[in-house]
mmCIF file of C-alpha atoms and ligand atoms in Angstrom:
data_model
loop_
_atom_site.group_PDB
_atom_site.id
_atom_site.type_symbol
_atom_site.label_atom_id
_atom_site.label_comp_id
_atom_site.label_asym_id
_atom_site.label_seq_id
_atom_site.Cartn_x
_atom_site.Cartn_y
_atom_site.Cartn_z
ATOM 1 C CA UNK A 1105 -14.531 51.546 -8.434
ATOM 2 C CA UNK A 1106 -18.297 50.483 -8.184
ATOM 3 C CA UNK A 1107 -18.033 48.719 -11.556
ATOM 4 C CA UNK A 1108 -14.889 46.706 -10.882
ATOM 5 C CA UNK A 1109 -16.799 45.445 -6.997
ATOM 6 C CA UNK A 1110 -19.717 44.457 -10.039
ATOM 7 C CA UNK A 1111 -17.547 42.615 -12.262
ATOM 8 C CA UNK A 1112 -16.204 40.788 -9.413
ATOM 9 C CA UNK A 1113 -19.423 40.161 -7.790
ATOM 10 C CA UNK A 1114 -20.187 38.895 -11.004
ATOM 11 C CA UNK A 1115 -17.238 36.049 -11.813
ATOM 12 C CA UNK A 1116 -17.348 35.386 -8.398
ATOM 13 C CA UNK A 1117 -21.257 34.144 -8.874
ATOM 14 C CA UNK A 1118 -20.466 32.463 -12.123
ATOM 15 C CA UNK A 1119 -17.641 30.486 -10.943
ATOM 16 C CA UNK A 1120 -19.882 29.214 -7.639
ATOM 17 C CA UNK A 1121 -22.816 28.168 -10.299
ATOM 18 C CA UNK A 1122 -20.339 26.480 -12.012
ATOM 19 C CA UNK A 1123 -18.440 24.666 -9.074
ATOM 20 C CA UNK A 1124 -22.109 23.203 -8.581
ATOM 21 C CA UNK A 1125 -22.827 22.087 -11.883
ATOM 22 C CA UNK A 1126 -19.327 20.850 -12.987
ATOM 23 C CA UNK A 1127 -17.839 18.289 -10.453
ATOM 24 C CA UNK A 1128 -14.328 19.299 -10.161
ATOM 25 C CA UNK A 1129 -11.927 16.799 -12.390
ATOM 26 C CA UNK A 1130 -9.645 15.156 -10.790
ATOM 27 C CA UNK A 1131 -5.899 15.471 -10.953
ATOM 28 C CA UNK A 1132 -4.195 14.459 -14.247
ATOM 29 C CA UNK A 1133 -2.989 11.012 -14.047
ATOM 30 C CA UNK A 1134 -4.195 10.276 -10.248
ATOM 31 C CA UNK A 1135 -6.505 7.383 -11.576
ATOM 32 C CA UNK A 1136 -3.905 5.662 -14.135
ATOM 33 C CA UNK A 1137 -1.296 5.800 -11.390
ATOM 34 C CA UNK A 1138 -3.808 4.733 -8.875
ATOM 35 C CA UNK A 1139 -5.037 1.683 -10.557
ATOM 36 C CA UNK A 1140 -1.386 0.374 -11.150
ATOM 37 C CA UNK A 1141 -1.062 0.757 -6.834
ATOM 38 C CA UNK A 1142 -4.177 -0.823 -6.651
ATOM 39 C CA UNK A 1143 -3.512 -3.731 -8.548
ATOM 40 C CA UNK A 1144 -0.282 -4.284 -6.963
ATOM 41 C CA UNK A 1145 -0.931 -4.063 -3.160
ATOM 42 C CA UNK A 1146 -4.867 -4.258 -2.976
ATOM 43 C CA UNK A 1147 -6.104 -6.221 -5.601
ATOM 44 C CA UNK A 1148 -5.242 -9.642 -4.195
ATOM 45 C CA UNK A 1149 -8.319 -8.880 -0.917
ATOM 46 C CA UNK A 1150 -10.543 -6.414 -2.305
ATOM 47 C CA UNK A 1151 -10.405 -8.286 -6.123
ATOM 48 C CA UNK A 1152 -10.055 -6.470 -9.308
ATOM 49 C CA UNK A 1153 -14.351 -5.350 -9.156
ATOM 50 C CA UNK A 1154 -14.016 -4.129 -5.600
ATOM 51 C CA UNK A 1155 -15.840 -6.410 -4.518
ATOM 52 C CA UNK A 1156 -13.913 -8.066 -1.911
ATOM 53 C CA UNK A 1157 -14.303 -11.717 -0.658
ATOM 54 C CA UNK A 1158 -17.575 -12.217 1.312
ATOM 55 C CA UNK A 1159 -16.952 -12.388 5.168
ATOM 56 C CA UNK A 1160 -13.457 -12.336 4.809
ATOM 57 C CA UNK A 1161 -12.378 -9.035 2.826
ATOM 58 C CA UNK A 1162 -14.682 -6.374 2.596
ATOM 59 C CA UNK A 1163 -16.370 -4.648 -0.684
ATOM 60 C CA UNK A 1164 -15.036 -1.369 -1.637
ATOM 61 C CA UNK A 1165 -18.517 -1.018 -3.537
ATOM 62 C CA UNK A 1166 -21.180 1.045 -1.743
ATOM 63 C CA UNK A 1167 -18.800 1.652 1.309
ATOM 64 C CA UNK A 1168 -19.418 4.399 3.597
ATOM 65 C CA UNK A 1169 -15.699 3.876 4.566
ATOM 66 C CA UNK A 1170 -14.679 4.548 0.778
ATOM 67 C CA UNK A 1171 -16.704 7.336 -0.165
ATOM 68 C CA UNK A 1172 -17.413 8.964 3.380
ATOM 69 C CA UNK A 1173 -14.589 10.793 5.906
ATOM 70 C CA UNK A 1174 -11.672 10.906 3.865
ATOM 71 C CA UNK A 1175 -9.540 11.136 6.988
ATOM 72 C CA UNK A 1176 -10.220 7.695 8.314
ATOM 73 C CA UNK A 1177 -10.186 6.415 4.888
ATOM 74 C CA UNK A 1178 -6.134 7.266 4.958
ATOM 75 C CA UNK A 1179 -5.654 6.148 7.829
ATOM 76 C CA UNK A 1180 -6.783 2.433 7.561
ATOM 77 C CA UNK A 1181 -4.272 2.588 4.422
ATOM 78 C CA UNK A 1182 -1.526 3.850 6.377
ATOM 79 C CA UNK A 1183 -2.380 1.921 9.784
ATOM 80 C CA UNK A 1184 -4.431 -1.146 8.806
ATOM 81 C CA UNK A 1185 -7.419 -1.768 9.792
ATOM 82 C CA UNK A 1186 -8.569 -4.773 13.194
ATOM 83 C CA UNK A 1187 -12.210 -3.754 14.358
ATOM 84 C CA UNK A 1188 -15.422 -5.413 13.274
ATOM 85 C CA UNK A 1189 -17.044 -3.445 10.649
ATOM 86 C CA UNK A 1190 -20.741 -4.485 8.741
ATOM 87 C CA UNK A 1191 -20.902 -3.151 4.830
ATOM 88 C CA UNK A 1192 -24.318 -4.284 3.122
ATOM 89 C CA UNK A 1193 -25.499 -6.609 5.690
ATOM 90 C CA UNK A 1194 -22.463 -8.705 6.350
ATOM 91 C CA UNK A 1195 -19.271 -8.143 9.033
ATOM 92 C CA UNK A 1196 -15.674 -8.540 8.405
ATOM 93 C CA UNK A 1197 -13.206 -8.716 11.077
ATOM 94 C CA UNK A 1198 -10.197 -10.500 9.145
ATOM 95 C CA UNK A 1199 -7.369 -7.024 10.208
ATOM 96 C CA UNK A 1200 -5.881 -5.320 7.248
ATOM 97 C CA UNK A 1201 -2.304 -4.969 7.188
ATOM 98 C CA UNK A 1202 -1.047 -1.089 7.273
ATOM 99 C CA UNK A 1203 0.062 0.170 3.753
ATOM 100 C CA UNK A 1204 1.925 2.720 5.420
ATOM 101 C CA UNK A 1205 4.948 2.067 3.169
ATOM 102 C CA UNK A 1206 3.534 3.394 0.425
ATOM 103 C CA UNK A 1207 4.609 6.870 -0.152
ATOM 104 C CA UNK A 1208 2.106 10.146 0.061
ATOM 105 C CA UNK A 1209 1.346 10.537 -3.666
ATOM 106 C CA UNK A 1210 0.452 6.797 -3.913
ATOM 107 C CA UNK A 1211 -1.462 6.815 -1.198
ATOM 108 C CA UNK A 1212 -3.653 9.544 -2.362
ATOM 109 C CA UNK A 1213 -3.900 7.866 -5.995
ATOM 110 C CA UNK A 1214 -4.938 4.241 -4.819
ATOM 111 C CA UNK A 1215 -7.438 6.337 -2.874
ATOM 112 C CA UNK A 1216 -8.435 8.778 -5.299
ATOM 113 C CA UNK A 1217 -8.985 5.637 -7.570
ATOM 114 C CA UNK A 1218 -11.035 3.557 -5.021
ATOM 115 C CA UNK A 1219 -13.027 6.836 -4.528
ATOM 116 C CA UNK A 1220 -14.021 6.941 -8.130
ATOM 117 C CA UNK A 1221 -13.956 3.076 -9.727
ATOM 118 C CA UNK A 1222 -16.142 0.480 -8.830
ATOM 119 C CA UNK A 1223 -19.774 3.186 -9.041
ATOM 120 C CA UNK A 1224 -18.010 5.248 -6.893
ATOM 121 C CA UNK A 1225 -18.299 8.770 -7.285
ATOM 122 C CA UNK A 1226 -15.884 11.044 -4.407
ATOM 123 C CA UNK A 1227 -13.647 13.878 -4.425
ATOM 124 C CA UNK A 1228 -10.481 13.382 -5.356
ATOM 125 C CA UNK A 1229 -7.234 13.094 -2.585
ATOM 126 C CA UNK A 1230 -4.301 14.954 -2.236
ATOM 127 C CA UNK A 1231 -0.989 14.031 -1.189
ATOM 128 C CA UNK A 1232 -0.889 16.616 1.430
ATOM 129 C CA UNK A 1233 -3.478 15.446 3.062
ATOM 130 C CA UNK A 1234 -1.848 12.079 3.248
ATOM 131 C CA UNK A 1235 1.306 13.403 5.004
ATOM 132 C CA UNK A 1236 -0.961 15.625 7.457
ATOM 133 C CA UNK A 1237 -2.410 12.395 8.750
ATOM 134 C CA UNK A 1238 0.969 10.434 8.608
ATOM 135 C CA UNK A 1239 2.454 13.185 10.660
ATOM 136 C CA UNK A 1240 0.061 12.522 13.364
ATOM 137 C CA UNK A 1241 1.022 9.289 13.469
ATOM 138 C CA UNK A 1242 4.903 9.970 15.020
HETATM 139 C C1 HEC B 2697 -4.229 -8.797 2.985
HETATM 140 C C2 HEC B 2697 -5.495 -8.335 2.461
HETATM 141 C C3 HEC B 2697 -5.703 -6.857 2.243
HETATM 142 C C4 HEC B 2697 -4.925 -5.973 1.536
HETATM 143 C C5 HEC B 2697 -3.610 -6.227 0.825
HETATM 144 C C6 HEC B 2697 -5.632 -4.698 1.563
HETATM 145 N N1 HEC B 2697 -6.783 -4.810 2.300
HETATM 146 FE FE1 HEC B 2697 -8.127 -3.343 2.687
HETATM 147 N N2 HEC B 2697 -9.082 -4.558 3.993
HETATM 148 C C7 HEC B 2697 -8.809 -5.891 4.210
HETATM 149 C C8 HEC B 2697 -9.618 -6.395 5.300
HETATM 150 C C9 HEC B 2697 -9.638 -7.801 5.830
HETATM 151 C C10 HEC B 2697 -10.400 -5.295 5.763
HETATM 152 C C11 HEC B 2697 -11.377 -5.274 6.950
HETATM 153 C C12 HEC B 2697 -10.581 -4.971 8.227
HETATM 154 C C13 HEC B 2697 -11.380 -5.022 9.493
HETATM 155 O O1 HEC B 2697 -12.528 -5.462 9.472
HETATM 156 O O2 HEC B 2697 -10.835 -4.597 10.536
HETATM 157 C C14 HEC B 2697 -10.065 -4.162 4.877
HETATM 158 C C15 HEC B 2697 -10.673 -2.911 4.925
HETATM 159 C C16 HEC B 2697 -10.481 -1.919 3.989
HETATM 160 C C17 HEC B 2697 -11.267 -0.711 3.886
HETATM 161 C C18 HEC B 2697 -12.464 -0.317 4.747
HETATM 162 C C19 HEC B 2697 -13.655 -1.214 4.514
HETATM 163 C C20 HEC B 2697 -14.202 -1.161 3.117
HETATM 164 O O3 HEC B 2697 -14.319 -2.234 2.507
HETATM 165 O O4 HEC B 2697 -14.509 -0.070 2.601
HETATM 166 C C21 HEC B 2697 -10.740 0.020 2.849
HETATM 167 C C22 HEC B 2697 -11.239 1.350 2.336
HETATM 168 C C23 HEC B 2697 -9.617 -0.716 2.339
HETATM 169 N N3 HEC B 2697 -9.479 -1.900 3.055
HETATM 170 C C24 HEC B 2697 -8.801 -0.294 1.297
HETATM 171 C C25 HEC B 2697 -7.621 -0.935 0.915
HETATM 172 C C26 HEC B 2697 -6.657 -0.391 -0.024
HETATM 173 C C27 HEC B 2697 -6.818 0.919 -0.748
HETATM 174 C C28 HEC B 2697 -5.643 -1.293 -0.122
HETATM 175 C C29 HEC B 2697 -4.377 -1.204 -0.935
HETATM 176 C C30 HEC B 2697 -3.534 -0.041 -0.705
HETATM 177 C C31 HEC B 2697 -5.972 -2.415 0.756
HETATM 178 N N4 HEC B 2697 -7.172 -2.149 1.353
HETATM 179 C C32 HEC B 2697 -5.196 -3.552 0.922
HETATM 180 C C33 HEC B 2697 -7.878 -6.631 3.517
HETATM 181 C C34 HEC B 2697 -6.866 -6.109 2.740
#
């Protein structure tokens, strides 16, 4: 009994030193499928770089809004976006139209693909989490 609590003690503190060293990969295909979404209904504002049209669509490079709370990052997809924001020293306040037709899974590509393109570096997102937050919305 005491050696099987050890062994588990044991993968249990191997996997956690390797959770930290390895970033977790992302999910298979998420960033093929995500650039193909992105280059259909984003590319045209935020150009193919990411980095937007100065004082009129904003960067997707070095934004807190990209890489930070990954809530409000699906919700400007699915709801737009009309508030005056500032990335790297300059404000936008042309709105966003919602992207809320987009389904879950493409959501959470485009996203997952924003989050890691452009010297990006986030954690990937999940459908699920998509339709939690589009849930709220009805
Ligand atoms: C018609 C142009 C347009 C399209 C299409 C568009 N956006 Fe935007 N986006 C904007 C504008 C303008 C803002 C700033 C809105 C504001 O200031 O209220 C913005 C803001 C953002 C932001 C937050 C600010 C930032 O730069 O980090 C993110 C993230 C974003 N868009 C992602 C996307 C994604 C992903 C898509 C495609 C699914 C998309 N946008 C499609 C114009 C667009």
């Amino acid at each position: 009994m005491k050696s099987i609590k050890l062994l588990v003690g044991l993968v249990l503190m191997v996997e956690i030193l390797f959770s930290f060293t390895y970033p977790q990969p992302l999910p298979k295909g998420s960033m093929a499928r995500g650039k193909k979404v992105y280059e259909t209904y984003c590319l045209a504002c935020h150009q193919a770089d990411g980095s937007g049209v100065q004082r009129m669509n904003p960067p997707l490079i070095r934004s807190e809004y990209v890489s930070g709370d990954t809530k409000r990052l699906i919700n400007i997809v699915l709801q737009g976006l009309n508030e005056e924001i500032e990335i790297d020293g300059d404000t936008y306040s042309t709105p966003m139209p919602a992207q809320g037709h987009l389904n879950d899974r493409e959501i959470a590509d485009v996203l997952t693909y924003i989050r890691n393109s452009f010297g990006n570096k986030g954690k990937s997102i999940d459908p699920v989490q998509v339709n939690t937050e589009r849930k709220k919305l009805k």
